[in-house]
Short mmCIF file of C-alpha atoms and ligand atoms in Angstrom, two decimals:
data_model
loop_
_atom_site.label_atom_id
_atom_site.label_comp_id
_atom_site.label_asym_id
_atom_site.label_seq_id
_atom_site.Cartn_x
_atom_site.Cartn_y
_atom_site.Cartn_z
CA MET A 78 -12.66 -5.60 7.60
CA ASP A 79 -13.80 -2.07 7.00
CA ARG A 80 -10.88 0.07 6.13
CA ARG A 81 -11.91 3.23 6.41
CA THR A 82 -9.69 5.28 9.13
CA ALA A 83 -11.39 4.23 12.39
CA ALA A 84 -11.55 7.23 14.97
CA ALA A 85 -9.50 6.67 17.78
CA PRO A 86 -11.67 5.44 20.66
CA ALA A 87 -12.79 7.73 23.43
CA PHE A 88 -11.00 7.78 26.72
CA VAL A 89 -12.12 8.61 30.25
CA ASP A 90 -9.84 8.22 33.16
CA LEU A 91 -11.94 7.55 36.41
CA HIS A 92 -8.94 5.75 38.20
CA ARG A 93 -6.73 7.58 40.68
CA ASP A 94 -4.58 4.15 41.08
CA ALA A 95 -1.36 4.71 43.86
CA ASP A 96 -3.17 5.86 46.61
CA SER A 97 -6.00 3.00 46.57
CA PHE A 98 -3.14 0.34 45.75
CA LEU A 99 -1.13 1.24 49.09
CA GLU A 100 -3.93 1.44 51.16
CA GLU A 101 -5.46 -1.81 50.19
CA VAL A 102 -2.14 -3.72 50.54
CA THR A 103 -1.72 -2.03 54.07
CA ALA A 104 -5.02 -3.00 55.22
CA GLY A 105 -4.82 -6.13 53.63
CA LEU A 106 -1.33 -7.30 55.61
CA SER A 107 -2.94 -5.78 58.50
CA ARG A 108 -6.06 -8.46 59.12
CA PRO A 109 -5.17 -11.48 61.31
CA LEU A 110 -5.49 -13.62 58.15
CA LYS A 111 -3.31 -11.72 55.44
CA GLU A 112 -4.62 -11.14 52.10
CA LEU A 113 -4.41 -9.21 49.15
CA PRO A 114 -6.77 -8.09 46.42
CA PRO A 115 -6.60 -10.39 43.31
CA LYS A 116 -7.13 -7.13 40.82
CA TYR A 117 -3.59 -6.42 41.68
CA PHE A 118 -2.04 -9.09 39.69
CA TYR A 119 -2.49 -7.30 36.29
CA ASP A 120 0.23 -5.08 36.09
CA GLU A 121 2.48 -5.29 32.88
CA ARG A 122 4.47 -8.24 33.88
CA GLY A 123 0.82 -10.05 35.37
CA SER A 124 -1.00 -9.28 32.29
CA GLU A 125 1.88 -11.15 30.41
CA LEU A 126 2.05 -14.11 32.84
CA PHE A 127 -1.72 -14.42 32.82
CA GLU A 128 -2.03 -14.46 29.00
CA ALA A 129 0.84 -17.42 29.59
CA ILE A 130 -1.56 -18.90 31.76
CA CYS A 131 -4.48 -18.77 29.11
CA GLY A 132 -2.21 -20.94 27.05
CA LEU A 133 -1.33 -23.43 29.33
CA PRO A 134 -2.53 -27.12 28.45
CA GLU A 135 -3.63 -27.88 32.15
CA TYR A 136 -5.78 -24.23 32.31
CA TYR A 137 -8.95 -25.31 30.48
CA PRO A 138 -11.10 -22.65 31.14
CA THR A 139 -10.13 -19.75 28.29
CA ARG A 140 -9.98 -22.66 25.55
CA ALA A 141 -13.48 -23.97 26.85
CA GLU A 142 -14.78 -20.12 26.74
CA LEU A 143 -13.57 -19.67 23.18
CA GLU A 144 -15.30 -22.76 22.33
CA ILE A 145 -18.02 -21.66 23.58
CA MET A 146 -17.96 -18.19 21.80
CA ARG A 147 -17.39 -19.44 18.42
CA ASP A 148 -20.04 -22.16 18.56
CA HIS A 149 -22.94 -20.06 20.07
CA ALA A 150 -21.91 -16.16 19.43
CA GLY A 151 -24.24 -16.09 16.74
CA GLU A 152 -27.23 -17.37 19.00
CA MET A 153 -26.24 -15.10 21.97
CA ALA A 154 -26.69 -11.99 19.32
CA ARG A 155 -30.06 -13.36 18.29
CA HIS A 156 -30.99 -13.31 21.81
CA LEU A 157 -29.64 -9.61 22.39
CA GLY A 158 -30.73 -8.20 19.24
CA PRO A 159 -29.77 -5.21 17.04
CA ALA A 160 -28.32 -1.81 17.93
CA CYS A 161 -26.90 -2.76 21.54
CA ALA A 162 -24.20 -1.26 23.56
CA VAL A 163 -21.68 -3.57 24.85
CA ILE A 164 -20.15 -2.50 28.14
CA GLU A 165 -17.16 -5.04 29.04
CA TYR A 166 -15.60 -5.44 32.48
CA GLY A 167 -11.95 -6.05 32.41
CA SER A 168 -10.52 -6.18 28.74
CA GLY A 169 -8.15 -8.95 28.14
CA SER A 170 -6.73 -9.64 25.07
CA GLY A 171 -10.11 -9.32 23.29
CA ARG A 172 -10.22 -12.36 21.37
CA LYS A 173 -13.51 -13.45 23.24
CA THR A 174 -14.79 -9.92 22.39
CA ARG A 175 -13.82 -9.72 18.95
CA LEU A 176 -16.17 -13.05 18.29
CA LEU A 177 -19.10 -11.53 19.91
CA LEU A 178 -18.80 -8.44 18.50
CA LYS A 179 -18.41 -9.69 14.89
CA ALA A 180 -21.51 -11.62 15.45
CA LEU A 181 -23.32 -9.09 17.43
CA SER A 182 -22.33 -5.97 15.51
CA PRO A 183 -23.32 -3.54 17.99
CA VAL A 184 -23.43 0.35 18.31
CA ALA A 185 -21.14 0.99 20.72
CA TYR A 186 -18.19 -0.93 22.74
CA VAL A 187 -17.10 0.19 26.20
CA PRO A 188 -14.43 -1.55 27.73
CA ILE A 189 -13.70 -0.65 31.44
CA ASP A 190 -10.55 -1.79 33.17
CA ILE A 191 -8.41 -0.78 35.91
CA ALA A 192 -5.06 -1.96 33.79
CA ARG A 193 -4.65 1.29 31.89
CA GLU A 194 -1.95 0.22 29.20
CA GLN A 195 -3.71 -3.14 28.47
CA LEU A 196 -7.29 -1.26 28.04
CA GLN A 197 -5.63 1.40 25.77
CA VAL A 198 -4.15 -1.00 23.44
CA THR A 199 -7.05 -3.28 23.54
CA ALA A 200 -9.60 -0.59 22.90
CA ALA A 201 -7.40 0.68 20.16
CA GLY A 202 -7.18 -2.63 18.66
CA ILE A 203 -10.69 -2.98 18.37
CA ALA A 204 -11.52 0.53 17.13
CA ALA A 205 -9.01 -0.21 14.12
CA GLU A 206 -10.92 -3.54 13.39
CA PHE A 207 -14.52 -2.43 13.50
CA SER A 208 -14.35 1.12 12.09
CA ARG A 209 -18.06 1.72 12.46
CA LEU A 210 -17.94 1.01 16.26
CA ALA A 211 -18.07 3.94 18.60
CA VAL A 212 -15.64 2.90 21.01
CA THR A 213 -15.05 4.47 24.81
CA ALA A 214 -12.61 3.10 26.76
CA VAL A 215 -13.08 3.73 30.54
CA CYS A 216 -10.35 3.55 33.08
CA ALA A 217 -11.95 2.51 36.24
CA ASP A 218 -12.10 0.13 38.86
CA TYR A 219 -15.47 -1.81 38.02
CA SER A 220 -15.51 -3.51 41.59
CA ARG A 221 -16.41 -0.16 42.86
CA SER A 222 -19.34 1.81 42.00
CA PHE A 223 -18.59 4.35 39.15
CA ARG A 224 -20.93 6.37 36.30
CA LEU A 225 -21.04 5.44 32.78
CA PRO A 226 -19.55 8.63 30.78
CA GLN A 227 -21.93 9.71 28.19
CA LEU A 228 -21.32 7.27 25.00
CA ALA A 229 -19.97 8.12 21.65
CA GLY A 230 -22.17 6.97 18.64
CA PRO A 231 -25.97 6.33 17.79
CA PRO A 232 -27.99 5.85 20.87
CA ALA A 233 -28.36 2.00 21.61
CA ARG A 234 -31.92 -0.04 22.32
CA ARG A 235 -30.06 -2.20 24.68
CA ARG A 236 -27.20 -2.19 27.40
CA VAL A 237 -25.41 -5.37 27.80
CA VAL A 238 -22.48 -5.99 30.22
CA TYR A 239 -20.14 -8.47 29.17
CA PHE A 240 -18.12 -10.01 31.78
CA PRO A 241 -16.23 -13.15 30.33
CA GLY A 242 -13.03 -15.00 31.78
CA SER A 243 -15.03 -15.97 35.15
CA THR A 244 -13.69 -13.03 37.10
CA ILE A 245 -17.05 -12.99 39.12
CA GLY A 246 -15.25 -16.06 40.36
CA ASN A 247 -13.09 -14.13 42.49
CA LEU A 248 -16.14 -12.83 44.65
CA SER A 249 -17.59 -14.38 47.35
CA LEU A 250 -21.48 -15.36 46.76
CA PRO A 251 -22.65 -11.88 48.67
CA GLU A 252 -20.03 -9.97 46.94
CA ALA A 253 -21.25 -11.51 43.51
CA ALA A 254 -24.81 -10.66 44.66
CA GLY A 255 -24.39 -7.19 44.70
CA PHE A 256 -21.83 -7.06 41.95
CA LEU A 257 -24.54 -8.62 39.53
CA ALA A 258 -27.24 -6.00 41.56
CA ASN A 259 -25.00 -3.10 40.20
CA ALA A 260 -24.71 -4.45 36.88
CA ARG A 261 -28.26 -4.70 36.59
CA ARG A 262 -28.78 -1.12 37.76
CA LEU A 263 -26.01 -0.13 34.90
CA VAL A 264 -27.80 -1.52 32.18
CA GLY A 265 -31.47 -0.70 33.28
CA PRO A 266 -34.81 -2.27 32.52
CA GLY A 267 -34.65 -4.14 29.07
CA GLY A 268 -30.97 -4.61 29.37
CA GLY A 269 -28.79 -7.88 29.79
CA MET A 270 -25.73 -9.47 30.91
CA LEU A 271 -23.53 -12.29 29.25
CA VAL A 272 -21.09 -13.35 32.01
CA GLY A 273 -18.67 -16.14 31.80
CA VAL A 274 -18.53 -18.65 34.83
CA ASP A 275 -16.34 -21.67 35.66
CA LEU A 276 -18.26 -24.57 36.10
CA LYS A 277 -18.02 -27.60 39.59
CA LYS A 278 -15.90 -30.17 37.98
CA ASP A 279 -13.64 -33.04 39.75
CA ALA A 280 -11.02 -31.34 41.84
CA ALA A 281 -7.81 -33.12 40.21
CA ARG A 282 -8.67 -31.42 37.30
CA LEU A 283 -9.27 -27.74 39.07
CA ASN A 284 -5.78 -28.43 41.28
CA ALA A 285 -4.18 -28.91 37.95
CA ALA A 286 -5.35 -26.06 36.33
CA TYR A 287 -3.62 -23.81 39.28
CA ASN A 288 -0.72 -25.83 39.66
CA ASP A 289 0.51 -25.94 36.14
CA ALA A 290 3.82 -28.25 35.50
CA ARG A 291 5.84 -25.07 34.32
CA GLY A 292 5.31 -22.89 37.28
CA ILE A 293 3.50 -19.88 35.55
CA THR A 294 0.75 -19.73 38.07
CA ALA A 295 3.41 -19.63 40.94
CA ALA A 296 5.03 -16.46 39.02
CA PHE A 297 1.76 -15.09 38.46
CA ASN A 298 0.90 -15.26 42.08
CA LEU A 299 4.43 -13.77 43.40
CA ASN A 300 4.49 -11.26 40.85
CA LEU A 301 1.95 -9.70 42.96
CA LEU A 302 4.89 -9.19 45.69
CA ALA A 303 7.30 -8.17 42.97
CA ARG A 304 4.79 -5.40 42.09
CA ILE A 305 4.41 -4.11 45.66
CA ASN A 306 8.14 -4.01 45.78
CA ARG A 307 8.53 -2.16 42.56
CA GLU A 308 5.20 0.35 43.14
CA LEU A 309 4.91 0.65 46.79
CA ASP A 310 8.44 0.68 48.43
CA ALA A 311 8.55 -2.78 49.62
CA ASP A 312 11.06 -5.27 50.37
CA PHE A 313 9.42 -8.74 49.74
CA ASP A 314 11.95 -11.47 49.51
CA LEU A 315 10.49 -13.24 46.79
CA ALA A 316 12.46 -16.46 47.52
CA SER A 317 10.95 -16.60 50.99
CA PHE A 318 7.54 -17.08 49.46
CA ARG A 319 6.06 -20.07 47.80
CA HIS A 320 2.83 -20.51 46.04
CA HIS A 321 0.10 -22.67 47.30
CA ALA A 322 -3.34 -23.19 45.40
CA PHE A 323 -6.07 -26.00 46.21
CA TYR A 324 -9.33 -26.63 45.64
CA ASN A 325 -11.67 -25.98 49.01
CA ASP A 326 -14.72 -28.56 48.41
CA THR A 327 -16.49 -27.22 51.26
CA LEU A 328 -16.62 -23.86 49.77
CA SER A 329 -16.62 -24.64 46.19
CA ARG A 330 -13.60 -22.34 45.44
CA ILE A 331 -9.72 -22.46 44.53
CA GLU A 332 -7.83 -20.79 46.94
CA MET A 333 -4.17 -19.32 45.98
CA HIS A 334 -2.12 -18.39 48.71
CA LEU A 335 1.39 -17.16 49.12
CA VAL A 336 3.25 -19.37 52.10
CA SER A 337 5.99 -17.66 54.26
CA LEU A 338 8.74 -20.11 54.20
CA ALA A 339 10.25 -18.84 57.68
CA ASP A 340 9.77 -16.03 60.39
CA GLN A 341 10.09 -12.79 58.76
CA ARG A 342 9.43 -9.01 58.82
CA VAL A 343 8.55 -7.17 55.44
CA ARG A 344 8.44 -3.53 55.00
CA VAL A 345 5.80 -1.77 52.58
CA GLY A 346 5.86 1.93 52.34
CA GLY A 347 6.37 3.18 56.11
CA ALA A 348 4.96 0.04 57.82
CA GLY A 349 6.28 -3.09 58.93
CA PHE A 350 4.67 -6.49 58.88
CA GLY A 351 5.46 -9.42 60.62
CA PHE A 352 5.23 -13.15 59.33
CA ARG A 353 5.72 -16.28 60.68
CA GLY A 354 6.87 -19.41 59.28
CA GLY A 355 3.87 -21.37 57.45
CA GLU A 356 1.75 -18.21 57.56
CA THR A 357 0.19 -17.32 54.51
CA ILE A 358 -1.30 -14.21 52.09
CA HIS A 359 -4.61 -15.21 50.62
CA THR A 360 -4.42 -13.87 47.40
CA GLU A 361 -7.30 -15.12 45.58
CA ASN A 362 -10.53 -17.26 45.33
CA SER A 363 -11.88 -18.62 42.19
CA TYR A 364 -15.54 -19.84 42.80
CA LYS A 365 -16.88 -22.49 40.73
CA TYR A 366 -20.78 -22.69 40.09
CA SER A 367 -23.11 -25.43 38.41
CA LEU A 368 -25.42 -24.04 36.04
CA ASP A 369 -28.35 -23.92 38.53
CA GLU A 370 -26.49 -22.38 41.51
CA PHE A 371 -25.32 -19.30 39.40
CA ARG A 372 -29.01 -18.84 37.80
CA VAL A 373 -30.02 -19.01 41.67
CA LEU A 374 -27.59 -16.15 42.42
CA ALA A 375 -28.58 -14.12 39.03
CA GLU A 376 -32.31 -14.31 40.06
CA SER A 377 -31.27 -13.05 43.75
CA ALA A 378 -29.66 -10.01 41.94
CA GLY A 379 -32.99 -9.15 40.11
CA PHE A 380 -31.81 -10.96 36.69
CA GLU A 381 -33.89 -13.50 34.59
CA PRO A 382 -31.38 -15.98 33.40
CA ARG A 383 -32.53 -16.65 29.67
CA HIS A 384 -30.14 -19.25 28.60
CA SER A 385 -27.00 -20.82 29.22
CA TRP A 386 -24.08 -21.99 26.98
CA THR A 387 -21.10 -24.79 27.59
CA ASP A 388 -18.35 -26.11 26.24
CA GLY A 389 -18.53 -29.97 24.76
CA GLY A 390 -16.50 -30.93 27.96
CA ARG A 391 -18.86 -29.29 30.11
CA LEU A 392 -15.93 -27.36 31.91
CA PHE A 393 -17.52 -23.76 31.67
CA ALA A 394 -20.57 -21.71 31.17
CA VAL A 395 -21.66 -18.63 29.78
CA HIS A 396 -25.11 -17.19 30.78
CA TYR A 397 -27.49 -14.56 29.17
CA LEU A 398 -29.64 -12.65 32.05
CA ALA A 399 -32.07 -10.22 31.17
CA VAL A 400 -33.26 -7.50 33.41
CA PRO A 401 -37.23 -7.48 33.01
CA GLU A 402 -38.49 -4.37 31.19
C1 AVJ B 689 -9.31 -14.38 35.75
C2 AVJ B 689 -9.98 -15.08 37.93
C3 AVJ B 689 -10.62 -15.79 36.26
O1 AVJ B 689 -9.61 -17.74 38.85
O2 AVJ B 689 -8.98 -18.65 37.23
C4 AVJ B 689 -5.61 -18.06 36.78
C5 AVJ B 689 -7.04 -15.99 37.21
N1 AVJ B 689 -5.50 -17.27 38.95
N2 AVJ B 689 -4.97 -18.67 37.19
C6 AVJ B 689 -9.48 -17.41 37.58
C7 AVJ B 689 -6.25 -17.06 37.47
C8 AVJ B 689 -4.36 -18.17 38.87
C9 AVJ B 689 -8.82 -16.75 37.01
N3 AVJ B 689 -9.51 -15.63 36.51
#
């Protein structure tokens, strides 16, 4: 590690959270099939629970993707070339990111996340560890359109979006295509994207990964209601909802729901919402793609798939997608 004093990361705040949270919760609970956006799982408690999920024996994606980064980050760096600006969507704990940054030595690193505290901690840690790297943390909802701020540091030869963790699996196919097209426009001609995507596999393994024996995934799912209670003046009774996750083979996705265990009424902010016993709130989808399915999707968004890496167990993939010059 370079021991010169690192500059504190630049911080750019483009996010107005409270209003959009209440609006999106109210809209989601007003639909005939109730739903809540999974991006709101990650408050402080939710981020902690998610870190615990990543270490569970049943939850293979994190270990598989780390294995890919350990084994192949050097080769990824050769594809990307020198003097990149790495723009990361969702900052997480930063373990995979560190493996990429070490191999690549980019000129700029731009983590973008809606979770402000987590973002600041991760960005400061990376700025301290990679002292010659210009770090600009951007607090924004990357699922909406946003403009990249002026970046600190020397000009980059290539912009690359790094989107690990299979978070793209939260999106439906048309949403994922639109999202990838936005990323393509953001990096521009000659730019690229490294994206982690969970692979299709047998349903038993998938079901186990989202129904862990210790109940951490259930606690993660239910924490969304606890967060709504805390932040939006709501009165969800957590004991009256149950975690339900299953692989939907027809749609190639894990679905997570919260099932109401009784007829009940819940107040959120000023509004009331009725639930029938057995009715669910759909809280998350996690789409699974074969290597070819994902490449076809990337092509539909104007990328050229250049290379895909998988772990030894073929559980997970990291794709390198390039934008033609
Ligand atoms: C972070 C969206 C990739 O879908 O596997 C883990 C979230 N939900 N366990 C996933 C999650 C339940 C995770 N992603």
